[in-house]
PDB file of C-alpha atoms in Angstrom:
ATOM      1  CA  UNK A   1       7.014   3.643   7.195  1.00  0.00           C
ATOM      2  CA  UNK A   2       6.289   1.513  10.328  1.00  0.00           C
ATOM      3  CA  UNK A   3       6.786  -2.241   9.994  1.00  0.00           C
ATOM      4  CA  UNK A   4       3.825  -4.601  10.200  1.00  0.00           C
ATOM      5  CA  UNK A   5       3.405  -5.926  13.797  1.00  0.00           C
ATOM      6  CA  UNK A   6       4.291  -9.556  14.327  1.00  0.00           C
ATOM      7  CA  UNK A   7       1.038 -11.535  14.566  1.00  0.00           C
ATOM      8  CA  UNK A   8       0.992 -13.759  17.644  1.00  0.00           C
ATOM      9  CA  UNK A   9      -1.035 -16.800  18.630  1.00  0.00           C
ATOM     10  CA  UNK A  10      -1.516 -18.151  15.143  1.00  0.00           C
ATOM     11  CA  UNK A  11      -2.380 -21.875  15.099  1.00  0.00           C
ATOM     12  CA  UNK A  12      -1.442 -23.391  11.699  1.00  0.00           C
ATOM     13  CA  UNK A  13      -3.149 -26.665  12.415  1.00  0.00           C
ATOM     14  CA  UNK A  14      -6.370 -25.055  13.549  1.00  0.00           C
ATOM     15  CA  UNK A  15      -9.052 -23.958  11.092  1.00  0.00           C
ATOM     16  CA  UNK A  16      -8.817 -20.945   8.858  1.00  0.00           C
ATOM     17  CA  UNK A  17     -11.967 -19.638  10.580  1.00  0.00           C
ATOM     18  CA  UNK A  18     -10.467 -19.932  14.141  1.00  0.00           C
ATOM     19  CA  UNK A  19      -7.359 -18.081  13.016  1.00  0.00           C
ATOM     20  CA  UNK A  20      -9.368 -15.217  11.547  1.00  0.00           C
ATOM     21  CA  UNK A  21     -10.574 -14.457  15.076  1.00  0.00           C
ATOM     22  CA  UNK A  22      -6.967 -14.404  16.291  1.00  0.00           C
ATOM     23  CA  UNK A  23      -5.414 -12.319  13.438  1.00  0.00           C
ATOM     24  CA  UNK A  24      -8.017  -9.680  12.654  1.00  0.00           C
ATOM     25  CA  UNK A  25      -8.319  -8.048  16.108  1.00  0.00           C
ATOM     26  CA  UNK A  26      -4.470  -7.569  16.124  1.00  0.00           C
ATOM     27  CA  UNK A  27      -4.731  -5.789  12.806  1.00  0.00           C
ATOM     28  CA  UNK A  28      -7.439  -3.452  14.275  1.00  0.00           C
ATOM     29  CA  UNK A  29      -5.109  -2.627  17.163  1.00  0.00           C
ATOM     30  CA  UNK A  30      -2.314  -1.796  14.724  1.00  0.00           C
ATOM     31  CA  UNK A  31      -4.582   0.834  13.124  1.00  0.00           C
ATOM     32  CA  UNK A  32      -5.680   2.337  16.444  1.00  0.00           C
ATOM     33  CA  UNK A  33      -2.147   2.700  17.866  1.00  0.00           C
ATOM     34  CA  UNK A  34      -1.853   5.755  15.560  1.00  0.00           C
ATOM     35  CA  UNK A  35      -5.000   7.369  16.751  1.00  0.00           C
ATOM     36  CA  UNK A  36      -3.287   9.606  19.410  1.00  0.00           C
ATOM     37  CA  UNK A  37      -1.396  11.448  16.730  1.00  0.00           C
ATOM     38  CA  UNK A  38      -4.011  12.173  14.079  1.00  0.00           C
ATOM     39  CA  UNK A  39      -5.507  15.282  15.591  1.00  0.00           C
ATOM     40  CA  UNK A  40      -2.326  17.082  14.776  1.00  0.00           C
ATOM     41  CA  UNK A  41      -2.222  17.760  10.962  1.00  0.00           C
ATOM     42  CA  UNK A  42       1.490  18.203  11.087  1.00  0.00           C
ATOM     43  CA  UNK A  43       2.096  14.516  12.143  1.00  0.00           C
ATOM     44  CA  UNK A  44       2.397  13.429   8.534  1.00  0.00           C
ATOM     45  CA  UNK A  45       4.556  10.359   9.324  1.00  0.00           C
ATOM     46  CA  UNK A  46       1.932   8.975  11.746  1.00  0.00           C
ATOM     47  CA  UNK A  47      -0.922   9.843   9.347  1.00  0.00           C
ATOM     48  CA  UNK A  48       0.927   7.892   6.693  1.00  0.00           C
ATOM     49  CA  UNK A  49       1.505   4.985   9.116  1.00  0.00           C
ATOM     50  CA  UNK A  50      -2.196   4.869   9.918  1.00  0.00           C
ATOM     51  CA  UNK A  51      -2.984   4.674   6.205  1.00  0.00           C
ATOM     52  CA  UNK A  52      -0.561   1.775   5.821  1.00  0.00           C
ATOM     53  CA  UNK A  53      -2.073   0.036   8.848  1.00  0.00           C
ATOM     54  CA  UNK A  54      -5.636   0.498   7.408  1.00  0.00           C
ATOM     55  CA  UNK A  55      -4.417  -0.998   4.179  1.00  0.00           C
ATOM     56  CA  UNK A  56      -2.975  -4.008   6.055  1.00  0.00           C
ATOM     57  CA  UNK A  57      -6.255  -4.498   7.862  1.00  0.00           C
ATOM     58  CA  UNK A  58      -8.160  -4.163   4.566  1.00  0.00           C
ATOM     59  CA  UNK A  59      -6.096  -6.785   2.790  1.00  0.00           C
ATOM     60  CA  UNK A  60      -6.382  -9.130   5.789  1.00  0.00           C
ATOM     61  CA  UNK A  61     -10.133  -8.633   5.818  1.00  0.00           C
ATOM     62  CA  UNK A  62     -10.245  -9.442   2.177  1.00  0.00           C
ATOM     63  CA  UNK A  63      -8.424 -12.722   2.933  1.00  0.00           C
ATOM     64  CA  UNK A  64     -10.869 -13.728   5.648  1.00  0.00           C
ATOM     65  CA  UNK A  65     -14.032 -12.366   4.076  1.00  0.00           C
ATOM     66  CA  UNK A  66     -15.119 -15.956   3.309  1.00  0.00           C
ATOM     67  CA  UNK A  67     -15.349 -16.659   7.062  1.00  0.00           C
ATOM     68  CA  UNK A  68     -17.991 -13.992   7.832  1.00  0.00           C
ATOM     69  CA  UNK A  69     -21.611 -14.647   6.745  1.00  0.00           C
ATOM     70  CA  UNK A  70     -23.899 -12.909   6.254  1.00  0.00           C
ATOM     71  CA  UNK A  71     -21.429 -10.615   4.624  1.00  0.00           C
ATOM     72  CA  UNK A  72     -23.361  -7.268   4.676  1.00  0.00           C
ATOM     73  CA  UNK A  73     -21.924  -5.753   7.903  1.00  0.00           C
ATOM     74  CA  UNK A  74     -18.449  -7.073   7.065  1.00  0.00           C
ATOM     75  CA  UNK A  75     -18.562  -5.529   3.573  1.00  0.00           C
ATOM     76  CA  UNK A  76     -19.864  -2.231   4.887  1.00  0.00           C
ATOM     77  CA  UNK A  77     -16.960  -1.960   7.343  1.00  0.00           C
ATOM     78  CA  UNK A  78     -14.549  -2.894   4.582  1.00  0.00           C
ATOM     79  CA  UNK A  79     -15.901  -0.067   2.444  1.00  0.00           C
ATOM     80  CA  UNK A  80     -15.428   2.346   5.326  1.00  0.00           C
ATOM     81  CA  UNK A  81     -11.831   1.367   5.648  1.00  0.00           C
ATOM     82  CA  UNK A  82     -11.218   1.730   1.868  1.00  0.00           C
ATOM     83  CA  UNK A  83     -12.683   5.235   2.084  1.00  0.00           C
ATOM     84  CA  UNK A  84     -10.418   6.208   5.002  1.00  0.00           C
ATOM     85  CA  UNK A  85      -7.379   4.726   3.237  1.00  0.00           C
ATOM     86  CA  UNK A  86      -8.125   6.715   0.109  1.00  0.00           C
ATOM     87  CA  UNK A  87      -8.541  10.037   1.976  1.00  0.00           C
ATOM     88  CA  UNK A  88      -5.323   9.469   3.910  1.00  0.00           C
ATOM     89  CA  UNK A  89      -3.752   8.596   0.563  1.00  0.00           C
ATOM     90  CA  UNK A  90      -4.776  11.945  -0.828  1.00  0.00           C
ATOM     91  CA  UNK A  91      -3.221  13.720   2.256  1.00  0.00           C
ATOM     92  CA  UNK A  92      -0.006  11.753   1.760  1.00  0.00           C
ATOM     93  CA  UNK A  93       0.031  12.580  -2.027  1.00  0.00           C
ATOM     94  CA  UNK A  94      -0.238  16.263  -1.175  1.00  0.00           C
ATOM     95  CA  UNK A  95       2.696  15.916   1.320  1.00  0.00           C
ATOM     96  CA  UNK A  96       4.821  14.306  -1.423  1.00  0.00           C
ATOM     97  CA  UNK A  97       3.836  16.894  -4.007  1.00  0.00           C
ATOM     98  CA  UNK A  98       4.736  19.749  -1.633  1.00  0.00           C
ATOM     99  CA  UNK A  99       8.188  18.091  -0.954  1.00  0.00           C
ATOM    100  CA  UNK A 100       8.807  17.746  -4.656  1.00  0.00           C
ATOM    101  CA  UNK A 101       7.834  21.340  -5.464  1.00  0.00           C
ATOM    102  CA  UNK A 102       9.861  22.754  -2.582  1.00  0.00           C
ATOM    103  CA  UNK A 103      12.882  20.669  -3.497  1.00  0.00           C
ATOM    104  CA  UNK A 104      12.588  21.608  -7.149  1.00  0.00           C
ATOM    105  CA  UNK A 105      12.318  25.334  -6.404  1.00  0.00           C
ATOM    106  CA  UNK A 106      15.446  25.246  -4.308  1.00  0.00           C
ATOM    107  CA  UNK A 107      17.406  23.131  -6.814  1.00  0.00           C
ATOM    108  CA  UNK A 108      16.589  25.547  -9.589  1.00  0.00           C
ATOM    109  CA  UNK A 109      16.829  28.786  -7.666  1.00  0.00           C
ATOM    110  CA  UNK A 110      19.983  30.601  -6.689  1.00  0.00           C
ATOM    111  CA  UNK A 111      20.376  33.558  -4.366  1.00  0.00           C
ATOM    112  CA  UNK A 112      17.407  35.890  -4.779  1.00  0.00           C
ATOM    113  CA  UNK A 113      15.454  33.270  -6.813  1.00  0.00           C
ATOM    114  CA  UNK A 114      15.082  31.239  -3.690  1.00  0.00           C
ATOM    115  CA  UNK A 115      13.170  34.023  -2.062  1.00  0.00           C
ATOM    116  CA  UNK A 116      10.944  34.469  -5.021  1.00  0.00           C
ATOM    117  CA  UNK A 117       9.632  31.120  -6.235  1.00  0.00           C
ATOM    118  CA  UNK A 118       9.002  30.537  -9.872  1.00  0.00           C
ATOM    119  CA  UNK A 119       5.287  31.507 -10.417  1.00  0.00           C
ATOM    120  CA  UNK A 120       4.182  28.062 -11.572  1.00  0.00           C
ATOM    121  CA  UNK A 121       5.772  26.389  -8.518  1.00  0.00           C
ATOM    122  CA  UNK A 122       4.332  29.067  -6.140  1.00  0.00           C
ATOM    123  CA  UNK A 123       0.812  28.597  -7.576  1.00  0.00           C
ATOM    124  CA  UNK A 124       0.955  24.848  -7.139  1.00  0.00           C
ATOM    125  CA  UNK A 125       2.427  25.012  -3.612  1.00  0.00           C
ATOM    126  CA  UNK A 126      -0.455  27.289  -2.559  1.00  0.00           C
ATOM    127  CA  UNK A 127      -3.067  25.106  -4.219  1.00  0.00           C
ATOM    128  CA  UNK A 128      -1.662  21.852  -2.827  1.00  0.00           C
ATOM    129  CA  UNK A 129      -1.565  23.242   0.733  1.00  0.00           C
ATOM    130  CA  UNK A 130      -5.247  24.071   0.399  1.00  0.00           C
ATOM    131  CA  UNK A 131      -6.148  20.623  -0.957  1.00  0.00           C
ATOM    132  CA  UNK A 132      -4.122  18.966   1.816  1.00  0.00           C
ATOM    133  CA  UNK A 133      -5.922  21.038   4.488  1.00  0.00           C
ATOM    134  CA  UNK A 134      -9.357  20.142   3.005  1.00  0.00           C
ATOM    135  CA  UNK A 135      -8.483  16.475   2.709  1.00  0.00           C
ATOM    136  CA  UNK A 136      -7.153  16.318   6.288  1.00  0.00           C
ATOM    137  CA  UNK A 137     -10.264  17.992   7.632  1.00  0.00           C
ATOM    138  CA  UNK A 138     -12.501  15.574   5.692  1.00  0.00           C
ATOM    139  CA  UNK A 139     -10.516  12.665   7.141  1.00  0.00           C
ATOM    140  CA  UNK A 140     -10.723  13.865  10.670  1.00  0.00           C
ATOM    141  CA  UNK A 141     -14.416  14.618  10.424  1.00  0.00           C
ATOM    142  CA  UNK A 142     -15.065  11.079   9.173  1.00  0.00           C
ATOM    143  CA  UNK A 143     -12.867   9.556  11.850  1.00  0.00           C
ATOM    144  CA  UNK A 144     -14.559  11.461  14.653  1.00  0.00           C
ATOM    145  CA  UNK A 145     -18.001  10.467  13.350  1.00  0.00           C
ATOM    146  CA  UNK A 146     -16.947   6.839  13.166  1.00  0.00           C
ATOM    147  CA  UNK A 147     -15.494   6.996  16.703  1.00  0.00           C
ATOM    148  CA  UNK A 148     -18.694   8.465  18.062  1.00  0.00           C
ATOM    149  CA  UNK A 149     -20.584   5.551  16.448  1.00  0.00           C
ATOM    150  CA  UNK A 150     -18.270   2.924  18.005  1.00  0.00           C
ATOM    151  CA  UNK A 151     -16.687   1.774  14.765  1.00  0.00           C
ATOM    152  CA  UNK A 152     -13.799   0.024  16.491  1.00  0.00           C
ATOM    153  CA  UNK A 153     -16.139  -1.906  18.699  1.00  0.00           C
ATOM    154  CA  UNK A 154     -18.346  -2.755  15.777  1.00  0.00           C
ATOM    155  CA  UNK A 155     -15.391  -4.181  13.891  1.00  0.00           C
ATOM    156  CA  UNK A 156     -14.218  -6.242  16.828  1.00  0.00           C
ATOM    157  CA  UNK A 157     -17.722  -7.597  17.375  1.00  0.00           C
ATOM    158  CA  UNK A 158     -17.963  -8.690  13.722  1.00  0.00           C
ATOM    159  CA  UNK A 159     -14.604 -10.401  13.850  1.00  0.00           C
ATOM    160  CA  UNK A 160     -15.531 -12.271  17.107  1.00  0.00           C
ATOM    161  CA  UNK A 161     -18.908 -13.437  15.803  1.00  0.00           C
TER     162      UNK A 161
ATOM    163  CA  UNK B   1      -6.438  -0.830 -11.343  1.00  0.00           C
ATOM    164  CA  UNK B   2      -6.779  -4.483 -12.096  1.00  0.00           C
ATOM    165  CA  UNK B   3      -9.278  -6.657 -10.196  1.00  0.00           C
ATOM    166  CA  UNK B   4      -7.834  -8.738  -7.370  1.00  0.00           C
ATOM    167  CA  UNK B   5      -7.625 -12.465  -8.237  1.00  0.00           C
ATOM    168  CA  UNK B   6     -10.069 -14.644  -6.457  1.00  0.00           C
ATOM    169  CA  UNK B   7      -8.741 -17.409  -4.204  1.00  0.00           C
ATOM    170  CA  UNK B   8     -10.446 -20.591  -5.434  1.00  0.00           C
ATOM    171  CA  UNK B   9     -11.274 -22.434  -2.198  1.00  0.00           C
ATOM    172  CA  UNK B  10     -10.304 -21.093   1.151  1.00  0.00           C
ATOM    173  CA  UNK B  11     -13.023 -23.160   2.895  1.00  0.00           C
ATOM    174  CA  UNK B  12     -13.383 -21.986   6.518  1.00  0.00           C
ATOM    175  CA  UNK B  13     -13.107 -25.448   8.060  1.00  0.00           C
ATOM    176  CA  UNK B  14      -9.751 -26.240   6.369  1.00  0.00           C
ATOM    177  CA  UNK B  15      -6.506 -25.988   8.325  1.00  0.00           C
ATOM    178  CA  UNK B  16      -4.921 -22.556   8.179  1.00  0.00           C
ATOM    179  CA  UNK B  17      -1.715 -24.002   6.840  1.00  0.00           C
ATOM    180  CA  UNK B  18      -3.403 -25.572   3.847  1.00  0.00           C
ATOM    181  CA  UNK B  19      -5.282 -22.302   2.989  1.00  0.00           C
ATOM    182  CA  UNK B  20      -2.109 -20.236   3.571  1.00  0.00           C
ATOM    183  CA  UNK B  21      -0.159 -22.186   0.934  1.00  0.00           C
ATOM    184  CA  UNK B  22      -2.951 -21.741  -1.616  1.00  0.00           C
ATOM    185  CA  UNK B  23      -3.442 -18.035  -0.892  1.00  0.00           C
ATOM    186  CA  UNK B  24       0.257 -17.155  -1.001  1.00  0.00           C
ATOM    187  CA  UNK B  25       0.751 -19.099  -4.267  1.00  0.00           C
ATOM    188  CA  UNK B  26      -2.294 -17.317  -5.852  1.00  0.00           C
ATOM    189  CA  UNK B  27      -1.135 -13.869  -4.695  1.00  0.00           C
ATOM    190  CA  UNK B  28       2.367 -14.599  -5.921  1.00  0.00           C
ATOM    191  CA  UNK B  29       1.103 -15.699  -9.441  1.00  0.00           C
ATOM    192  CA  UNK B  30      -1.120 -12.564  -9.495  1.00  0.00           C
ATOM    193  CA  UNK B  31       1.941 -10.334  -8.821  1.00  0.00           C
ATOM    194  CA  UNK B  32       4.122 -12.014 -11.363  1.00  0.00           C
ATOM    195  CA  UNK B  33       1.459 -11.796 -14.048  1.00  0.00           C
ATOM    196  CA  UNK B  34       2.245  -8.068 -14.288  1.00  0.00           C
ATOM    197  CA  UNK B  35       5.973  -8.445 -14.583  1.00  0.00           C
ATOM    198  CA  UNK B  36       6.252  -8.340 -18.372  1.00  0.00           C
ATOM    199  CA  UNK B  37       4.017  -5.253 -18.590  1.00  0.00           C
ATOM    200  CA  UNK B  38       6.130  -3.570 -15.854  1.00  0.00           C
ATOM    201  CA  UNK B  39       9.300  -4.470 -17.717  1.00  0.00           C
ATOM    202  CA  UNK B  40       7.951  -3.074 -20.952  1.00  0.00           C
ATOM    203  CA  UNK B  41       7.027   0.213 -19.198  1.00  0.00           C
ATOM    204  CA  UNK B  42       4.527   1.457 -21.845  1.00  0.00           C
ATOM    205  CA  UNK B  43       1.462   1.139 -19.572  1.00  0.00           C
ATOM    206  CA  UNK B  44       2.176   2.624 -16.168  1.00  0.00           C
ATOM    207  CA  UNK B  45      -0.713   0.692 -14.702  1.00  0.00           C
ATOM    208  CA  UNK B  46       1.319  -2.544 -14.891  1.00  0.00           C
ATOM    209  CA  UNK B  47       3.824  -1.226 -12.375  1.00  0.00           C
ATOM    210  CA  UNK B  48       0.939  -0.055 -10.180  1.00  0.00           C
ATOM    211  CA  UNK B  49      -0.847  -3.418 -10.371  1.00  0.00           C
ATOM    212  CA  UNK B  50       2.328  -5.359  -9.627  1.00  0.00           C
ATOM    213  CA  UNK B  51       3.073  -3.161  -6.620  1.00  0.00           C
ATOM    214  CA  UNK B  52      -0.457  -3.564  -5.225  1.00  0.00           C
ATOM    215  CA  UNK B  53      -0.336  -7.304  -5.799  1.00  0.00           C
ATOM    216  CA  UNK B  54       3.021  -7.453  -3.979  1.00  0.00           C
ATOM    217  CA  UNK B  55       1.423  -5.659  -1.033  1.00  0.00           C
ATOM    218  CA  UNK B  56      -1.455  -8.114  -0.920  1.00  0.00           C
ATOM    219  CA  UNK B  57       1.086 -10.973  -1.020  1.00  0.00           C
ATOM    220  CA  UNK B  58       2.948  -9.471   1.860  1.00  0.00           C
ATOM    221  CA  UNK B  59      -0.165  -8.984   3.831  1.00  0.00           C
ATOM    222  CA  UNK B  60      -0.817 -12.742   3.412  1.00  0.00           C
ATOM    223  CA  UNK B  61       2.773 -13.686   4.250  1.00  0.00           C
ATOM    224  CA  UNK B  62       2.747 -11.382   7.365  1.00  0.00           C
ATOM    225  CA  UNK B  63      -0.376 -13.140   8.595  1.00  0.00           C
ATOM    226  CA  UNK B  64       0.653 -16.679   7.863  1.00  0.00           C
ATOM    227  CA  UNK B  65       4.401 -16.675   8.550  1.00  0.00           C
ATOM    228  CA  UNK B  66       3.985 -19.037  11.558  1.00  0.00           C
ATOM    229  CA  UNK B  67       2.760 -21.723   9.134  1.00  0.00           C
ATOM    230  CA  UNK B  68       6.186 -22.074   7.582  1.00  0.00           C
ATOM    231  CA  UNK B  69       9.832 -22.799   8.525  1.00  0.00           C
ATOM    232  CA  UNK B  70      11.329 -19.485   9.564  1.00  0.00           C
ATOM    233  CA  UNK B  71      14.619 -19.243   7.580  1.00  0.00           C
ATOM    234  CA  UNK B  72      13.423 -20.142   4.031  1.00  0.00           C
ATOM    235  CA  UNK B  73      10.268 -18.128   4.577  1.00  0.00           C
ATOM    236  CA  UNK B  74      12.231 -15.015   5.489  1.00  0.00           C
ATOM    237  CA  UNK B  75      14.456 -15.391   2.441  1.00  0.00           C
ATOM    238  CA  UNK B  76      11.392 -15.380   0.173  1.00  0.00           C
ATOM    239  CA  UNK B  77       9.803 -12.599   2.047  1.00  0.00           C
ATOM    240  CA  UNK B  78      12.859 -10.366   1.577  1.00  0.00           C
ATOM    241  CA  UNK B  79      12.670 -10.843  -2.172  1.00  0.00           C
ATOM    242  CA  UNK B  80       8.998  -9.826  -2.177  1.00  0.00           C
ATOM    243  CA  UNK B  81       9.794  -6.817  -0.112  1.00  0.00           C
ATOM    244  CA  UNK B  82      12.549  -5.806  -2.600  1.00  0.00           C
ATOM    245  CA  UNK B  83       9.932  -6.078  -5.407  1.00  0.00           C
ATOM    246  CA  UNK B  84       7.568  -3.734  -3.576  1.00  0.00           C
ATOM    247  CA  UNK B  85      10.320  -1.266  -2.921  1.00  0.00           C
ATOM    248  CA  UNK B  86      11.656  -0.989  -6.465  1.00  0.00           C
ATOM    249  CA  UNK B  87       8.179  -0.909  -7.935  1.00  0.00           C
ATOM    250  CA  UNK B  88       7.310   1.772  -5.393  1.00  0.00           C
ATOM    251  CA  UNK B  89      10.093   4.072  -6.541  1.00  0.00           C
ATOM    252  CA  UNK B  90       8.876   3.870 -10.178  1.00  0.00           C
ATOM    253  CA  UNK B  91       5.203   4.190  -9.280  1.00  0.00           C
ATOM    254  CA  UNK B  92       5.635   7.250  -7.101  1.00  0.00           C
ATOM    255  CA  UNK B  93       7.303   9.032 -10.017  1.00  0.00           C
ATOM    256  CA  UNK B  94       4.569   7.903 -12.437  1.00  0.00           C
ATOM    257  CA  UNK B  95       1.974   9.372 -10.063  1.00  0.00           C
ATOM    258  CA  UNK B  96       3.865  12.666  -9.726  1.00  0.00           C
ATOM    259  CA  UNK B  97       4.263  13.047 -13.461  1.00  0.00           C
ATOM    260  CA  UNK B  98       0.653  12.339 -14.069  1.00  0.00           C
ATOM    261  CA  UNK B  99      -0.329  14.807 -11.339  1.00  0.00           C
ATOM    262  CA  UNK B 100       1.718  17.704 -12.762  1.00  0.00           C
ATOM    263  CA  UNK B 101       0.632  16.905 -16.283  1.00  0.00           C
ATOM    264  CA  UNK B 102      -2.986  17.281 -15.180  1.00  0.00           C
ATOM    265  CA  UNK B 103      -2.200  20.561 -13.358  1.00  0.00           C
ATOM    266  CA  UNK B 104      -0.613  22.029 -16.500  1.00  0.00           C
ATOM    267  CA  UNK B 105      -3.896  22.905 -18.151  1.00  0.00           C
ATOM    268  CA  UNK B 106      -4.936  24.926 -15.059  1.00  0.00           C
ATOM    269  CA  UNK B 107      -1.852  27.175 -15.172  1.00  0.00           C
ATOM    270  CA  UNK B 108      -1.035  30.332 -17.150  1.00  0.00           C
ATOM    271  CA  UNK B 109       1.451  29.990 -20.087  1.00  0.00           C
ATOM    272  CA  UNK B 110       4.214  31.461 -18.009  1.00  0.00           C
ATOM    273  CA  UNK B 111       3.525  29.174 -15.120  1.00  0.00           C
ATOM    274  CA  UNK B 112       3.363  26.105 -17.448  1.00  0.00           C
ATOM    275  CA  UNK B 113       6.983  26.647 -18.424  1.00  0.00           C
ATOM    276  CA  UNK B 114       8.106  26.167 -14.752  1.00  0.00           C
ATOM    277  CA  UNK B 115       6.107  22.950 -14.396  1.00  0.00           C
ATOM    278  CA  UNK B 116       7.214  21.586 -17.785  1.00  0.00           C
ATOM    279  CA  UNK B 117      10.781  21.725 -16.429  1.00  0.00           C
ATOM    280  CA  UNK B 118       9.784  19.856 -13.331  1.00  0.00           C
ATOM    281  CA  UNK B 119       7.992  17.162 -15.424  1.00  0.00           C
ATOM    282  CA  UNK B 120      11.126  16.662 -17.493  1.00  0.00           C
ATOM    283  CA  UNK B 121      13.192  16.360 -14.350  1.00  0.00           C
ATOM    284  CA  UNK B 122      10.792  13.738 -12.980  1.00  0.00           C
ATOM    285  CA  UNK B 123      10.830  11.752 -16.207  1.00  0.00           C
ATOM    286  CA  UNK B 124      14.624  11.517 -16.004  1.00  0.00           C
ATOM    287  CA  UNK B 125      14.364  10.338 -12.396  1.00  0.00           C
ATOM    288  CA  UNK B 126      11.762   7.779 -13.485  1.00  0.00           C
ATOM    289  CA  UNK B 127      14.093   6.419 -16.130  1.00  0.00           C
ATOM    290  CA  UNK B 128      16.739   6.065 -13.404  1.00  0.00           C
ATOM    291  CA  UNK B 129      14.283   4.413 -11.043  1.00  0.00           C
ATOM    292  CA  UNK B 130      13.433   1.777 -13.628  1.00  0.00           C
ATOM    293  CA  UNK B 131      16.997   0.477 -13.698  1.00  0.00           C
ATOM    294  CA  UNK B 132      17.025  -1.128 -10.198  1.00  0.00           C
ATOM    295  CA  UNK B 133      13.579  -2.651 -11.013  1.00  0.00           C
ATOM    296  CA  UNK B 134      14.894  -4.172 -14.190  1.00  0.00           C
ATOM    297  CA  UNK B 135      18.060  -5.390 -12.514  1.00  0.00           C
ATOM    298  CA  UNK B 136      15.981  -7.011  -9.798  1.00  0.00           C
ATOM    299  CA  UNK B 137      13.806  -8.798 -12.394  1.00  0.00           C
ATOM    300  CA  UNK B 138      16.979 -10.141 -14.062  1.00  0.00           C
ATOM    301  CA  UNK B 139      18.436 -11.199 -10.707  1.00  0.00           C
ATOM    302  CA  UNK B 140      15.278 -13.041  -9.725  1.00  0.00           C
ATOM    303  CA  UNK B 141      15.165 -14.821 -13.071  1.00  0.00           C
ATOM    304  CA  UNK B 142      18.806 -15.849 -12.814  1.00  0.00           C
ATOM    305  CA  UNK B 143      18.196 -17.566  -9.474  1.00  0.00           C
ATOM    306  CA  UNK B 144      14.825 -19.225 -10.507  1.00  0.00           C
ATOM    307  CA  UNK B 145      13.077 -17.245  -7.866  1.00  0.00           C
ATOM    308  CA  UNK B 146       9.577 -17.888  -9.287  1.00  0.00           C
ATOM    309  CA  UNK B 147       9.991 -21.646  -9.442  1.00  0.00           C
ATOM    310  CA  UNK B 148      11.633 -21.900  -5.980  1.00  0.00           C
ATOM    311  CA  UNK B 149       8.982 -19.683  -4.412  1.00  0.00           C
ATOM    312  CA  UNK B 150       6.138 -21.805  -5.745  1.00  0.00           C
ATOM    313  CA  UNK B 151       7.853 -25.095  -4.845  1.00  0.00           C
ATOM    314  CA  UNK B 152       8.348 -23.913  -1.347  1.00  0.00           C
ATOM    315  CA  UNK B 153       4.727 -22.823  -0.829  1.00  0.00           C
ATOM    316  CA  UNK B 154       2.948 -25.428  -2.916  1.00  0.00           C
ATOM    317  CA  UNK B 155       5.312 -28.352  -3.132  1.00  0.00           C
ATOM    318  CA  UNK B 156       5.660 -29.438   0.496  1.00  0.00           C
TER     319      UNK B 156
END
């Protein structure tokens, strides 16, 4: 998992409000640095890193929510991020489940058994691959839709207001 | 999942440093409120809640680190990171066990046997993963981590 980026330009003696405008845009950039990779479903590490970056942005937005009034647009954006984080979470969960099933099959099997997976394991591997594929496609569709609507610019405009 | 604790007054006009102290102390108390439940281990949600609270605390610490002297801040940050890590190992296994248990009912009887074996294997791993978590709790208690943490962030 990628480390959180060091936040720069923070002014401890300035107001909470002024610092929100310094910190939040940096958290947005941390999310978007992973965008180049997400159109490849095999880039599981980068998809996971984007999820973590979204989570960090979400928690930071929750901290600074008090700064932004009226709250409606801010809250709507927060809900979008929570949704993206959850879908990417589902993709990651499938990746972990697939790792566990594969690892378990190989630990238990010997020789010929490795070529013929235990039926229960084989069923779940096939099912999890399908679920992962569907979740990834849902995520990408939502992401492209948000990009077309200028979601990043909208976020930055709200934070700067 | 438990509801996130509200921060009493992070008035927007206040200095960041003042708010940062209050936010970090609140998030820390929130995280520690789940410790006994996590130690007990009966309700798997306590581990989850403590882990999520530790992530929220870290998000606040990441954002506000420039408000505090570097060396003592880093020392406390490392401890919080260790809490997230050990809780994560237990939580990941809880999630997997719950996932495969849910899948059981969708499988044929023959297939269920394969997955029962896997669940048992994961349960053993979970018991192992709890040991470092419990050892960390004991270590933090032995060095008065909780009191020192709050004194540092609230007491200056």
